[in-house]
Amino acid sequence: MVYICVVFGCTGSSTMLLVRPAVSNFLHLEGSMKEGPWAYRIASIVVMFPIYPLLLLSFGTVAGRHVYFRHFAVKMLSRFGIPKGRLDPAYRGVTAKRAKEIEKEFRKW
């Protein structure tokens, strides 16, 4: 359980360390999530969207929990409308019943 908390902590911190300079340097937007402007807030979220799951999977693999964090990343990305079958081969061509069984296995971790 400690590994999981450490992985999430490292992922969140690393994501912000990568997103802030990317938005400031490449998009030339200055600001913060609290103070604004709205362009900075929206750009931060858009840039953060692909980076966070990749870092989560990377840190999870280093911690030896690749399968757990792969399912977590797939679940996270599927909430944004990306089909699970495109993200994880375990979901390709499965019925809704089998997908629920996969989710139950994921919850056991």
Coordinates of C-alpha atoms in Angstrom, one line a residue:
M1 CA 0.0 0.0 0.0
V2 CA 2.9 2.3 0.7
Y3 CA 4.3 1.8 -2.8
I4 CA 1.0 2.9 -4.3
C5 CA 0.9 6.1 -2.2
V6 CA 4.5 6.9 -3.1
V7 CA 3.9 6.3 -6.8
F8 CA 0.9 8.7 -6.8
G9 CA 2.9 11.3 -4.9
C10 CA 5.9 11.1 -7.2
T11 CA 3.6 11.1 -10.3
G12 CA 1.7 14.2 -9.2
S13 CA 4.8 16.1 -8.3
S14 CA 6.7 15.1 -11.5
T15 CA 3.7 16.0 -13.6
M16 CA 3.6 19.5 -12.3
L17 CA 7.4 19.9 -12.6
L18 CA 7.0 19.0 -16.3
V19 CA 3.7 20.9 -17.1
R20 CA 4.5 24.3 -15.6
P21 CA 7.7 24.8 -17.7
A22 CA 6.0 23.4 -20.8
V23 CA 3.1 25.8 -20.6
S24 CA 5.4 28.8 -19.7
N25 CA 8.2 28.1 -22.2
F26 CA 6.5 26.6 -25.2
L27 CA 3.1 28.2 -25.0
H28 CA 4.4 31.5 -23.6
L29 CA 1.7 31.7 -20.9
E30 CA 2.4 33.0 -17.5
G31 CA 0.1 32.5 -14.5
S32 CA -1.1 29.9 -12.0
M33 CA -4.1 27.7 -11.4
K34 CA -5.3 30.0 -8.6
E35 CA -4.6 33.4 -10.0
G36 CA -5.2 32.7 -13.7
P37 CA -5.5 33.7 -16.5
W38 CA -8.0 31.2 -18.0
A39 CA -5.8 30.4 -20.9
Y40 CA -3.0 29.2 -18.6
R41 CA -5.5 27.0 -16.6
I42 CA -6.9 25.4 -19.7
A43 CA -3.5 24.9 -21.3
S44 CA -2.2 23.3 -18.1
I45 CA -5.1 20.8 -18.0
V46 CA -4.7 20.0 -21.7
V47 CA -0.9 19.4 -21.4
M48 CA -1.4 17.4 -18.2
F49 CA -3.9 15.0 -19.7
P50 CA -1.4 12.8 -21.7
I51 CA 1.5 13.3 -19.3
Y52 CA 0.0 12.1 -16.1
P53 CA -1.0 8.5 -17.2
L54 CA 2.4 8.0 -18.9
L55 CA 4.3 9.0 -15.7
L56 CA 1.9 7.0 -13.6
L57 CA 2.6 3.9 -15.6
S58 CA 6.4 4.6 -15.6
F59 CA 6.6 5.1 -11.9
G60 CA 4.3 2.1 -11.3
T61 CA 6.6 -0.1 -13.4
V62 CA 9.6 1.0 -11.5
A63 CA 7.8 0.2 -8.2
G64 CA 7.0 -3.3 -9.6
R65 CA 3.2 -2.7 -9.9
H66 CA 2.9 -2.3 -13.7
V67 CA -0.3 -4.3 -14.0
Y68 CA -2.1 -2.3 -11.3
F69 CA -1.1 1.0 -12.7
R70 CA -1.8 -0.1 -16.3
H71 CA -5.4 -0.8 -15.3
F72 CA -5.6 2.5 -13.4
A73 CA -4.3 4.5 -16.4
V74 CA -6.7 2.7 -18.8
K75 CA -9.6 3.4 -16.5
M76 CA -8.5 7.1 -16.2
L77 CA -8.2 7.6 -20.0
S78 CA -11.4 5.7 -20.8
R79 CA -13.3 8.4 -18.8
F80 CA -12.2 10.9 -21.4
G81 CA -13.8 8.9 -24.2
I82 CA -10.9 6.8 -25.4
P83 CA -12.1 3.1 -25.8
K84 CA -10.5 0.7 -23.4
G85 CA -9.8 -1.7 -26.3
R86 CA -7.5 0.8 -27.9
L87 CA -5.5 1.3 -24.7
D88 CA -5.2 -2.2 -23.3
P89 CA -5.2 -5.5 -25.3
A90 CA -6.9 -7.2 -22.4
Y91 CA -10.1 -5.3 -23.3
R92 CA -10.1 -6.0 -27.1
G93 CA -13.0 -7.9 -28.3
V94 CA -14.4 -8.7 -24.9
T95 CA -18.0 -8.7 -23.9
A96 CA -19.4 -6.3 -21.3
K97 CA -19.6 -9.2 -18.8
R98 CA -15.9 -10.0 -19.2
A99 CA -15.0 -6.3 -18.9
K100 CA -16.7 -6.2 -15.5
E101 CA -14.8 -9.3 -14.5
I102 CA -11.5 -7.6 -15.4
E103 CA -12.6 -4.6 -13.4
K104 CA -13.3 -6.8 -10.4
E105 CA -9.8 -8.3 -10.7
F106 CA -8.4 -4.8 -10.8
R107 CA -10.2 -3.9 -7.5
K108 CA -8.6 -6.8 -5.7
W109 CA -5.1 -5.2 -6.0

